[in-house]
Amino acid sequence: MKNTFGTALTLTLYGESHGPAVGAVLDGLPPGLPVDEASIARRLARRRPSGPDATARREPDPFQLLSGVFRGHTTGTPLCINIPNTDTRSADYLPDRPRPSHADYAAHVKYCGHQDYRGGGHFSGRLTAPIVAAGAILLDALAARGVRIGTHILRCGGVPDRPFAAPPRDLANDLDALDAAPFPALSPDAPAQMTAAILAAKADRDSVGGVTQTAILGLPPGLGEPWFDSLESLLAHALFSLGGIKGIEFGDGFALADLRGSQANDPLCTDGRAVVTTTNHAGGINGGLSNGMPILFQCAVKPTATIPRPQPTIDLRTLQNATIAAAGRHDPAIVRRLPPCIDALTALVIADLLFQRPPSPTLP
Amino acid sequence: MKNTFGTALTLTLYGESHGPAVGAVLDGLPPGLPVDEASIARRLARRRPSGPDATARREPDPFQLLSGVFRGHTTGTPLCINIPNTDTRSADYLPDRPRPSHADYAAHVKYCGHQDYRGGGHFSGRLTAPIVAAGAILLDALAARGVRIGTHILRCGGVPDRPFAAPPRDLANDLDALDAAPFPALSPDAPAQMTAAILAAKADRDSVGGVTQTAILGLPPGLGEPWFDSLESLLAHALFSLGGIKGIEFGDGFALADLRGSQANDPLCTDGRAVVTTTNHAGGINGGLSNGMPILFQCAVKPTATIPRPQPTIDLRTLQNATIAAAGRHDPAIVRRLPPCIDALTALVIADLLFQRPPSPTLP
Amino acid sequence: MKNTFGTALTLTLYGESHGPAVGAVLDGLPPGLPVDEASIARRLARRRPSGPDATARREPDPFQLLSGVFRGHTTGTPLCINIPNTDTRSADYLPDRPRPSHADYAAHVKYCGHQDYRGGGHFSGRLTAPIVAAGAILLDALAARGVRIGTHILRCGGVPDRPFAAPPRDLANDLDALDAAPFPALSPDAPAQMTAAILAAKADRDSVGGVTQTAILGLPPGLGEPWFDSLESLLAHALFSLGGIKGIEFGDGFALADLRGSQANDPLCTDGRAVVTTTNHAGGINGGLSNGMPILFQCAVKPTATIPRPQPTIDLRTLQNATIAAAGRHDPAIVRRLPPCIDALTALVIADLLFQRPPSPTLP
Amino acid sequence: MKNTFGTALTLTLYGESHGPAVGAVLDGLPPGLPVDEASIARRLARRRPSGPDATARREPDPFQLLSGVFRGHTTGTPLCINIPNTDTRSADYLPDRPRPSHADYAAHVKYCGHQDYRGGGHFSGRLTAPIVAAGAILLDALAARGVRIGTHILRCGGVPDRPFAAPPRDLANDLDALDAAPFPALSPDAPAQMTAAILAAKADRDSVGGVTQTAILGLPPGLGEPWFDSLESLLAHALFSLGGIKGIEFGDGFALADLRGSQANDPLCTDGRAVVTTTNHAGGINGGLSNGMPILFQCAVKPTATIPRPQPTIDLRTLQNATIAAAGRHDPAIVRRLPPCIDALTALVIADLLFQRPPSPTLP
């Protein structure tokens, strides 16, 4: 379905980086959810580049809710979020020299040269703005049902953060701390050290990658479907839409490959009130279904592909070898901006499973 | 869509481990593809447990093509592959004691106790048999168009295999070697050493995990869609349907997180005939689209959850703590059986993108 | 989606008239629904040709439930119904002479000659058997929730039946009567007169068409979606899959075109307990949503295309004009067999809207 | 999928009659199609009410192409058409008194009172403006491939038009004439007589219904799918999204019910160059597939539900009986405005089948 994702709750994305606008249509929302514009603005601000480590492009993100909201609540009909593009500098992009490890060349072939190449066009990270705006509505609605989602940077430019706490109560505290923190990290020293690593790369006209970790707290057991709509399948599908993500692992992920079953299995027990597991190597998912424990996953984020250094490429007109040095404004660490995007897409998957419109309405 | 996957080409899965049959319906095939029953049988045999390291359950997999095939070719209408279950021992399963790190508990909650719990029911690895059978038809059809897919075990029980060769010509030789090899590994010593590691775990009444590596050779650039149907999204969606897979990374994956952009980017150049990249850190995918280089990805496979050792669990009737020691026949290393399943699901994603039915037919 | 229909509840169809089997996979069922094999057999018997007015082909329809049923109830996983083909006479079909007004010629072009042409192949009315079997499970489940569906022949071979009674209570009696009646008509004289008209056509080596009327009783208001998933859209989509149906109208349908708004509108009022309309010209649907009144629609069914008379056609090998006279066994009135098929597809649409799997399961 | 329709080519609709905007996202377009803004404006003007027989609401429809267009051509990425709402008079609508035979009451129940009730909200005919705009791009693209679509009013307020000419060459002339005509009718007298009938109803503070007839010329044989994606299923699904349509019939439709097979069948023959049928009772579709003949279908359009006469209804607050007399500006004959909407939705279905993005792109 290309630019539409979801089953009962769908998000349809549109827009190009240097066109009139970017936006999204969110359909399948239950009626009567509060729509808090301040909350949307707050999450958009978290996604926006800021500080010395970020791109110089200013994106005020003056979003418009074109439909689906009435008297501050969702109507249950499609909600369109439109974000006009304002501050664009198209001359920065060389149409004929594709940037290495960017979509430029593959998009040129796919669209037979008709794509809007300016700033990556439809492939631009700018398209994550409407994703984050839509996610804000969903995250608020999930929180009202006791489901919380948060993402921190587990590693960036060689600097580690501590992982999420395992006990659900401590994990809830971690999520509280992330909500309040200006930098998405849990250790007190991580923000300064990661920022330093990013600035060092920027000074070298280079970029850095990283790893994120996400937690979902408060899911009931049994969410997800066997086989093709496993919870891992749905989350991975949504998250790999972010161009910088090149790997996803759930629970202990790749480390599980080197364990034995007796080490990797999570014993079941009852704490008197609920069935829990004493460890959570599986990241809260068994056989594609949530098991009631916190969902945990990590994403590998590659370093920003667009760097100011000269790099070998080809000239699409002459098909000769050539060189490109990016002149545009780019983040030296896209991992720094991804946590709100990951939260939003995670919320979309979870809300799609949890918020299905009540099937047999009756007069209130 | 639960048990159906794909857009133009769809696979619908049905069956339980100890019910009458497992099977799949493959719809959207172009008419006129050869259907080679020997090829299906050969791939099913590769998936089937064998040797001293495998489960003792014998599954002769006498598949039936119930529809969609006429005179040895696809008709273009739905192709149903049905595989009756024969050798089942239901008494091996304790309905009231869910196996740790298996779908048992979550499925019990999800289906309100109505699921067929015998042998994992619909969550059983036995459901991969129709996936492999369907994949055999697709792999043959892709090969006829110059697209080849192969998977080896890159690591198992602590034993490494060498990775795929990088140059496409050498990679083609690796795929040839895998086709002929009884054990899915590239290094000469890996089969014996991995088998020894698996048998050692079995002797300990335990199990081992591993990592697989998959290559797709011969794809044109431009396959995949921006955002939600990125090639990574589609492949990850399909592959995370296999319960044992807990992580997927493309190209250098998690290792990219620790590189700088200048190290991770793949420079573009022309070799006189085609546009290529001089390295392939991205695993052949940029911005969600194939770039013409080989596609490479790794999957983390957890150790088999079902082990003969006693493990803590709960009793679903009494909701008291209890113990389970699996008595059934289980592979001590599911990674050993996954390569044909991964190949089949990969073929499904690629064929869905490549083989769309010609849109405007004309009289032949 | 070709041979799959539905959103939360999907039916996937497979099979050819003269291949090994026909069947369907029903996915998305709630767990715990009773599966009554006698009820399935009874509905299949209603679809089966019988009596002097029907085709001579005997189809005992020995259906197999291959998956998704455990201890007499649905498991919540895909339910596969397989019906082996037994009594086939392939020599009756001339592969090179397409029957006028049948799918033969268009299918030949579409599938480039690879289709299984025997007996219409995948286009055969035999494929309605698994539809009826799947529908039986759904109709029983709907009835348990107070939703009833029934279809009678409103007109056949020039013979009229009386329409459904308008008051819901009388309509319920009509549905009771239809359940018990061997011939799907409401007037006492209609069965004999319609049978006579069918036999007269048969004696002329010809066929007749007709009109059916369907009622859905017990739906709450608000089912359906605005625009593309209007209740009319979904029902029409499902029903036009039956090859013989060439028209559908809801409520007064085409007769509304000649009324004024003041005549066609259904005034709203309250009967003290519920909001009702004093007339039902709209057939229970406004703006694509159910309004709480009975849903009523009529289908136009063309006369059976396959008739024993010689008819002009072409020879596909020589592309010269030719003649065909059908030698196979065919019903002179497919309208006679359609009511159970229409009920089943109607149940599929309604159950898809009503029975969506509970979204947030909790431990029972 | 609620407000999204299509498989490879999808249209997603958003907006409310009195909200900020209405619009649509069209995804799956091939890259490089010309986008002619004058053509879009021309089709929007045809949909817009005008003349003494129409609503007094002026809708200048200043559409914005927010994405997916670059240098006058489609890029191949989602194309968003946004149409701001300007001339709205919300006070005309009584929120607590649902209009008979309108979506008001059912929507109130479905959305638990959260729907935007002003002017019908999301159910308003105003939502057809973005449908018509999207359709304009598709109709131009189809015409460039030799596929033409046109709709006229076959009957309105008791006044008949002549049906489309049967011979394809004459039908092409009819489509030419419709393109040029200010009123969508074929007979010279129909426009004046139909307008008089509409004005007579308006003078009576009432409304009239009608029947439309649509032709598709130039389709190759074999388009459509067996069973659930039959051409009839897809067209009916799309067209029943228009609230005023209450019936659809293909070819001779309901009249076929009274014919015998020997009368209804369309004999096949060859005219030396192509296979044709000597009659076209089936409306160009057999077994759900196009057969190469012109596609013909009729839609029954009910009279406009909103009329100025007082009508019985209920008060949603008190649940007591009440009266409503519409004060808003409404067309006394929605059939007058439907032909461009029907053309657009027909183009969406046909383009979805014909214009699928080329599956294996190669460097141009």
mmCIF file of C-alpha atoms in Angstrom, chain D residues 12 37 96 130 145 152 165 179 189 232 237 279 284 286-287 311 338 349 353:
data_model
loop_
_atom_site.group_PDB
_atom_site.id
_atom_site.type_symbol
_atom_site.label_atom_id
_atom_site.label_comp_id
_atom_site.label_asym_id
_atom_site.label_seq_id
_atom_site.Cartn_x
_atom_site.Cartn_y
_atom_site.Cartn_z
ATOM 1 C CA THR D 12 -7.986 8.607 0.314
ATOM 2 C CA GLU D 37 -4.792 22.338 -13.965
ATOM 3 C CA ASP D 96 -30.602 18.090 16.966
ATOM 4 C CA PRO D 130 -11.747 16.272 -4.611
ATOM 5 C CA ARG D 145 -4.276 5.560 -23.850
ATOM 6 C CA HIS D 152 -25.344 11.236 -19.275
ATOM 7 C CA ALA D 165 -25.561 4.429 -29.384
ATOM 8 C CA ASP D 179 -17.710 16.560 -23.603
ATOM 9 C CA ASP D 189 -34.677 18.396 -26.151
ATOM 10 C CA GLU D 232 -18.859 -5.166 -11.651
ATOM 11 C CA HIS D 237 -18.120 -0.587 -4.742
ATOM 12 C CA THR D 279 -25.204 -7.642 -29.279
ATOM 13 C CA GLY D 284 -19.191 -5.609 -21.955
ATOM 14 C CA ASN D 286 -18.650 -11.639 -18.733
ATOM 15 C CA GLY D 287 -17.739 -13.563 -15.601
ATOM 16 C CA GLN D 311 -40.972 16.728 7.460
ATOM 17 C CA LEU D 338 -23.481 13.327 -10.503
ATOM 18 C CA VAL D 349 -11.401 1.820 -10.953
ATOM 19 C CA LEU D 353 -6.512 -1.912 -13.258
#
